[in-house]
Coordinates of C-alpha atoms in Angstrom, one line a residue:
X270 CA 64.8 13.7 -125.9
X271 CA 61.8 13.5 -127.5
X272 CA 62.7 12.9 -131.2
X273 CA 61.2 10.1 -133.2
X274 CA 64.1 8.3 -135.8
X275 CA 62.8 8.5 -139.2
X276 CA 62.4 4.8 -139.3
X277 CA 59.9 4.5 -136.5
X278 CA 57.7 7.7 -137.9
X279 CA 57.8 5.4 -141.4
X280 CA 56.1 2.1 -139.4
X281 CA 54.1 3.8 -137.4
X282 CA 52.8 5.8 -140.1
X283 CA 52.2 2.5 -142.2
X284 CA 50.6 0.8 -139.7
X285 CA 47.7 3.3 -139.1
X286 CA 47.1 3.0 -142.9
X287 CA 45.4 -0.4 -141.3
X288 CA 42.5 0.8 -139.2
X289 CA 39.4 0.3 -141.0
X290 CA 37.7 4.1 -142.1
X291 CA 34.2 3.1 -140.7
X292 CA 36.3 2.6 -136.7
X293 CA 37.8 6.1 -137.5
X294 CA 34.8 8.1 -138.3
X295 CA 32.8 6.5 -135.1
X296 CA 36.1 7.6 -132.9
X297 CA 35.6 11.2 -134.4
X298 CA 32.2 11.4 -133.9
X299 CA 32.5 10.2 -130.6
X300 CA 35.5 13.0 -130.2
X301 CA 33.5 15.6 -131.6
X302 CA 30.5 15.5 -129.0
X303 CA 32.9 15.1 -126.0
X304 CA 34.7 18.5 -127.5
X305 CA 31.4 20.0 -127.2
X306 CA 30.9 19.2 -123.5
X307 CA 35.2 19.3 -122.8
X308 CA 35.8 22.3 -120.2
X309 CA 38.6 22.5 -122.3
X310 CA 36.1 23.8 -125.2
X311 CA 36.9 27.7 -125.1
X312 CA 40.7 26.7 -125.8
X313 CA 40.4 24.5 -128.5
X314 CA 38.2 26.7 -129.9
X315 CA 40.5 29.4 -130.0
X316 CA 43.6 26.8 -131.3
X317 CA 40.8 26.0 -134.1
X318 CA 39.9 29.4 -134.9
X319 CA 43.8 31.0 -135.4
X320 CA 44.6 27.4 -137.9
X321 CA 41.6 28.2 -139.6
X322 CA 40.5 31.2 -140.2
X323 CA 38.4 30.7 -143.2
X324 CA 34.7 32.4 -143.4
X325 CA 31.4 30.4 -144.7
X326 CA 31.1 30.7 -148.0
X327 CA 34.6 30.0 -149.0
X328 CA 34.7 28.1 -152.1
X329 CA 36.9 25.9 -153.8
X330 CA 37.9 25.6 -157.4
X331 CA 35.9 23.3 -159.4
X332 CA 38.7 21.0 -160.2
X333 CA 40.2 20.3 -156.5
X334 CA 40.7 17.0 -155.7
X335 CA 38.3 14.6 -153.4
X336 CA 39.8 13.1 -150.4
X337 CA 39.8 9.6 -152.0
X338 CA 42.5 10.4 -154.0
X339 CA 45.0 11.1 -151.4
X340 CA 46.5 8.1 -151.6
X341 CA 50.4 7.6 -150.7
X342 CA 50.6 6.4 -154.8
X343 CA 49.2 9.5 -155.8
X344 CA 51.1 11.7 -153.5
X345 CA 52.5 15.0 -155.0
X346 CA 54.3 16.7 -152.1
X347 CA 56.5 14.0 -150.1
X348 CA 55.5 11.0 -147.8
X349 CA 55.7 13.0 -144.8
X350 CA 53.2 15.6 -145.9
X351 CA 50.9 12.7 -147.0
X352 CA 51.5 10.7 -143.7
X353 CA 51.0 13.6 -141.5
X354 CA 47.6 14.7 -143.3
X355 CA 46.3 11.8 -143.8
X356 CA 46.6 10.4 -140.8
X357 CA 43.8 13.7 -140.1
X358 CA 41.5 13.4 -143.3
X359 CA 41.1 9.9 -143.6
X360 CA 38.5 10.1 -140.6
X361 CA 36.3 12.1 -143.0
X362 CA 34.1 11.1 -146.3
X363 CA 36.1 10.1 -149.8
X364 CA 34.0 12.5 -151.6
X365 CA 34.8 15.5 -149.5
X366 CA 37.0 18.3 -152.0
X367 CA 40.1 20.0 -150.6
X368 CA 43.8 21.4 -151.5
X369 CA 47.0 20.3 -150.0
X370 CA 50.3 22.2 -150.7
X371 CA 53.6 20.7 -149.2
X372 CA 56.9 22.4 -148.5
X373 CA 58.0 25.1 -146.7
X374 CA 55.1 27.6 -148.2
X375 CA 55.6 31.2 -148.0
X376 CA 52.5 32.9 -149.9
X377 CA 49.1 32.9 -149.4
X378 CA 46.9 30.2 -151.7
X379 CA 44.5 31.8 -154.0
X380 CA 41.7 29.0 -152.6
X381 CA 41.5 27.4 -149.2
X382 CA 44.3 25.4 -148.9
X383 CA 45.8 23.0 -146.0
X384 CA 49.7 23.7 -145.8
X385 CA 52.9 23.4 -143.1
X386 CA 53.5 27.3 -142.9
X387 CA 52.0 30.9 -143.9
X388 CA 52.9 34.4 -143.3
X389 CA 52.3 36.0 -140.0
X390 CA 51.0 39.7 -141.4
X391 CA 48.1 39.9 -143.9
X392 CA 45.1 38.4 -145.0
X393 CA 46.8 34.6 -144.6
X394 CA 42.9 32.6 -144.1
X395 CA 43.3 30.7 -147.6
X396 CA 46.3 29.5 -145.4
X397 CA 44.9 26.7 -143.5
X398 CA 47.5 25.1 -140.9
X399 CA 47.8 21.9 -139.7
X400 CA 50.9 20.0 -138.1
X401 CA 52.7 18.8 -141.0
X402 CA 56.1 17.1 -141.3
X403 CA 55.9 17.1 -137.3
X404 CA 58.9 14.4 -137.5
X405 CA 61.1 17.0 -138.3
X406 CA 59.5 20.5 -136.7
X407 CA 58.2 19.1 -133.3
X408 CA 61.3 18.0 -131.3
X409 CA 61.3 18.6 -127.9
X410 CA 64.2 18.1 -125.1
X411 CA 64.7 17.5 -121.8
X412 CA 67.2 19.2 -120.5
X413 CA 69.1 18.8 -117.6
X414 CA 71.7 21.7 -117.4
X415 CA 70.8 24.5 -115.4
X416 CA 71.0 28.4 -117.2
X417 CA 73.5 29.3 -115.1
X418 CA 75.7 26.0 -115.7
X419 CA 75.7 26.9 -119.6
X420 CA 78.3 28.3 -121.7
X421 CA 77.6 32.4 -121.8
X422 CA 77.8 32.4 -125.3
X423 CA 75.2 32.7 -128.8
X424 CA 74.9 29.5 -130.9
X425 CA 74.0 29.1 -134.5
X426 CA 74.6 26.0 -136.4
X427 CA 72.4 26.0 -139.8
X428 CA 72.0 26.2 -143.6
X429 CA 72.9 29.8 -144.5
X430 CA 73.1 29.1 -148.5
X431 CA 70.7 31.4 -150.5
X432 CA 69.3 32.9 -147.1
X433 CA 69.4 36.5 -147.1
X434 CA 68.9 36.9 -143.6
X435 CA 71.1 34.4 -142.5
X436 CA 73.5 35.7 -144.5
X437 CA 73.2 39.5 -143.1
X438 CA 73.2 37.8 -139.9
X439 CA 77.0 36.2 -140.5
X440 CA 78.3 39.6 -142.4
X441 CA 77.2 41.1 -138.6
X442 CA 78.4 38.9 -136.2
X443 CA 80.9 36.1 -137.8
X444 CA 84.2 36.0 -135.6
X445 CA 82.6 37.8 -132.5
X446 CA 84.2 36.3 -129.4
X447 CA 80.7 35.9 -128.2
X448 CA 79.0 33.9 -131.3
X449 CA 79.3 30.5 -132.1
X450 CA 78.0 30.4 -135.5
X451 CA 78.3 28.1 -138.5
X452 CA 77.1 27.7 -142.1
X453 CA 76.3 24.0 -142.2
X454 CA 75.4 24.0 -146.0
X455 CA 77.6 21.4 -148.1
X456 CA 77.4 23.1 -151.5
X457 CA 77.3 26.9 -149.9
X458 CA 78.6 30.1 -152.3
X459 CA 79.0 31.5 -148.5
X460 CA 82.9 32.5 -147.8
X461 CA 84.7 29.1 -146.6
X462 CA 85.3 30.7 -143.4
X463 CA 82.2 30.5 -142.0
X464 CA 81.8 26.7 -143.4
X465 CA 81.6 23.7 -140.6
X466 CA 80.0 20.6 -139.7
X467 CA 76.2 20.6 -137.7
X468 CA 76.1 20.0 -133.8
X469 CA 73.6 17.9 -132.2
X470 CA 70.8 18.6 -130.3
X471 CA 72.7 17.9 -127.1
X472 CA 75.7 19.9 -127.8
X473 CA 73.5 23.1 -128.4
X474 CA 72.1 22.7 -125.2
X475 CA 75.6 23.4 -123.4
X476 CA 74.6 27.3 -124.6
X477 CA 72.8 29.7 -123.0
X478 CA 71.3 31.2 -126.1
X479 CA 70.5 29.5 -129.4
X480 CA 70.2 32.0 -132.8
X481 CA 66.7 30.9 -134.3
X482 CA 66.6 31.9 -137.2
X483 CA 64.2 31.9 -139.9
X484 CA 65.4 30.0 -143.7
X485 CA 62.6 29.6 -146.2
X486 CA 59.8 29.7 -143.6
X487 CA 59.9 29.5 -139.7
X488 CA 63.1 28.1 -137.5
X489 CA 62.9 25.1 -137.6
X490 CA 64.9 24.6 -134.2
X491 CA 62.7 27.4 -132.3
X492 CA 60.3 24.3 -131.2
X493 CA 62.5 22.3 -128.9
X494 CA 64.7 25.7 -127.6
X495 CA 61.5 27.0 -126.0
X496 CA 61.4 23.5 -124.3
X497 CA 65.0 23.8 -123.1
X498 CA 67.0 25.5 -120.1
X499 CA 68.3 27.9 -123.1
X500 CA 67.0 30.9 -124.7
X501 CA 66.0 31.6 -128.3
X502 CA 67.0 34.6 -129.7
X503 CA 65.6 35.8 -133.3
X504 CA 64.0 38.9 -134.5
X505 CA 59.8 38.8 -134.7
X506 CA 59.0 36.0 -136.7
X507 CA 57.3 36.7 -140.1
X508 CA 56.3 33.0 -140.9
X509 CA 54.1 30.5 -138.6
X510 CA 53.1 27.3 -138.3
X511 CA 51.0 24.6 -136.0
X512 CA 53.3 25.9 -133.4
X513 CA 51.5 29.4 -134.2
X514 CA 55.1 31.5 -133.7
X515 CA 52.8 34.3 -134.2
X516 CA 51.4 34.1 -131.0
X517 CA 54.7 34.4 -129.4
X518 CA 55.5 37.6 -127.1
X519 CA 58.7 39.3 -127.4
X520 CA 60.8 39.2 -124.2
X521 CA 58.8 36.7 -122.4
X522 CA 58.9 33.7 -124.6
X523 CA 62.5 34.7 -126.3
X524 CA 64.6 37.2 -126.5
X525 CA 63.9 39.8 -129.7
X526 CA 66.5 41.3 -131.8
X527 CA 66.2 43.8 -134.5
X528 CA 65.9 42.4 -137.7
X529 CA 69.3 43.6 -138.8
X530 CA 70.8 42.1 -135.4
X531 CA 72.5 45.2 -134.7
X532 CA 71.3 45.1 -131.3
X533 CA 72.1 41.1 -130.3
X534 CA 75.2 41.3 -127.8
X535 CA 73.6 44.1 -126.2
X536 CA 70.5 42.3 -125.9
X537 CA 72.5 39.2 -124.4
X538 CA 74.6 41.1 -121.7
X539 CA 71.1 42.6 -120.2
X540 CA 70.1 38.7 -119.5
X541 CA 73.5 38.0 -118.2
X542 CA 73.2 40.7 -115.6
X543 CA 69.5 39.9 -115.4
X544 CA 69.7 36.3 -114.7
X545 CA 66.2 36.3 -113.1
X546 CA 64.6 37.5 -115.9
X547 CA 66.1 35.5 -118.1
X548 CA 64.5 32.3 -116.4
X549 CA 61.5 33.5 -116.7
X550 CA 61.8 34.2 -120.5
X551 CA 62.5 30.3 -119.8
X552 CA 59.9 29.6 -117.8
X553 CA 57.2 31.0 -120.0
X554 CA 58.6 29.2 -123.3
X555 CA 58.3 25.9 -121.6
X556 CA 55.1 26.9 -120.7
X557 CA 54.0 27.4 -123.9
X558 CA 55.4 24.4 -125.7
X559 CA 54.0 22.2 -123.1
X560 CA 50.5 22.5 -125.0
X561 CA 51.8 20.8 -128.4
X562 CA 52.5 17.5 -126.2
X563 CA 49.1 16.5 -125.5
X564 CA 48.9 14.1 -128.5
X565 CA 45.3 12.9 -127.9
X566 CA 44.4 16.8 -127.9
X567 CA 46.5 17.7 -130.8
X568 CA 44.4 14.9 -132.9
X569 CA 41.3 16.7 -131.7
X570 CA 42.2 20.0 -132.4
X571 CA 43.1 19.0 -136.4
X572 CA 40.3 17.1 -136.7
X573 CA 38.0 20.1 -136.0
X574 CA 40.2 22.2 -138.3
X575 CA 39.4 19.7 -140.9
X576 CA 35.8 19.6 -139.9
X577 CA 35.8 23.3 -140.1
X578 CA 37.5 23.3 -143.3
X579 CA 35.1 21.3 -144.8
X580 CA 32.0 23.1 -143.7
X581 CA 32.9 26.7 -145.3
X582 CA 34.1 25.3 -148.2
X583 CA 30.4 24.5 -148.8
X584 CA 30.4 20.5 -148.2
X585 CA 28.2 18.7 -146.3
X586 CA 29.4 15.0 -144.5

């Protein structure tokens, strides 16, 4: 399984605060021109273009900060969210300007701003994505158990406290023979009923299909389902991230539901009596996941976000 402990993402992200800037911004350079010539050139353009969707001419406030003072002592919205983007905009000038906001965000910025998540629908291009907190949100498995080996049931382990739609989908479905689901919130207001301890990874993956299911932003499991011999099931997702879930295709990279679930065991005994096409919903997520694992081109691809951030904000470098 391809999860990093915490530890390991902590030295690892320490040591790289050791590479002398001068050796970075040569490497991007150098990165830069090969993009230009890369075959691959049309894709990453494309990847670029849907993070960053911000027009020339986009300006910042006057008081944003420069990137010299992203500093881990100065950080203002947790060490991952510094680790993950610095390790991007420290190949660029200290005197460039730009906006960071951390957390699971769920509006759109009135200025150009870098974040972990944004709405799906709407004007979202003050929304500028990059792949943050990727120690937590890009997990991916290997797994080992054939669809047809797994337990035909639907799985849900998660936090359901203060979640509307988590909530709505427990009032539906709690105590239905073929739903495995539990509130995994220590301090939930939820009825004690549906309370429980987590599951791992590799006890989900004894399931056919895995609930994901949006909480304050995206699912934060939907990354390593689609890279499993299951299936995620979820309604169209409204939030997106680096993982662009807004991009996904109903029915061939996961099974959609209605928003109010009404539909979900019938939507699950069409796959059991369509085992073929269930693979293939299979098939196609593991597909599309295999692009995030290309870490050399994943570096690439946020560096010319950056690079494109900081040319329509107006800067020069």
């Amino acid at each position: 399984m391809a999860r990093t402990p915490k530890f390991i993402y902590y030295i690892r992200a320490n040591l790289l605060l050791l590479t002398p800037k001068a050796i970075l911004r040569y490497r991007m350079r150098k990165a830069m021109r090969a993009a230009e010539n890369s075959p691959e050139k049309e894709y990453l353009m494309s990847r670029v273009n849907y993070y960053n969707k911000l027009e020339e001419r986009s300006p910042l406030p006057d008081d944003a900060p420069a990137l010299k003072d992203h500093t881990l002592k100065n950080k203002k919205s947790g060490s991952v969210y510094f680790y993950d983007s610095y390790e991007i905009t420290r190949h660029f000038p200290d005197h460039l300007k730009w906006l960071l906001k951390g957390g699971d965000v769920t509006t759109v910025p009135p200025y150009p701003t870098v974040v972990k998540s944004r709405p799906v629908a709407g004007d979202n291009a003050n929304s500028v994505l990059l792949k943050l907190n990727k120690v937590r949100h890009f997990i991916f498995v290997k797994d080992k158990i054939p669809f047809e080996k797994k337990q035909d049931k639907i799985i849900f382990r998660g936090d359901a406290n203060g979640k509307p739609a988590r909530i709505s989908f427990f009032e539906k479905w709690f105590g239905h023979p073929k739903c495995d689901m539990i509130d995994t919130a220590r301090h939930s207001k939820n009825p004690q009923e549906w309370k429980g301890e987590g599951m791992s990874i590799e006890e989900h993956l004894k399931y056919r299909y895995i609930m994901a299911l949006e909480g304050v932003d995206v699912a934060t499991n939907l990354k390593w389902v689609m890279s499993s011999n299951c299936i995620a099931v979820m309604p169209r997702p409204t939030y997106e991230t680096w993982f662009m879930e807004g991009k996904l295709i109903p029915d061939y990279h996961y099974i959609e539901i209605k928003p109010d679930y009404s539909d979900l065991i019938e939507r699950i005994e069409y796959y059991n009596n369509h085992i073929d096409e269930a693979k293939e919903i299979i098939r196609h997520a593991n597909e599309y996941t295999a692009q995030f694992r290309n870490k050399k081109r994943e570096r690439l691809i946020q560096l010319m976000v950056m690079a494109k951030y900081f040319r329509n904000t107006g800067q020069v470098f």
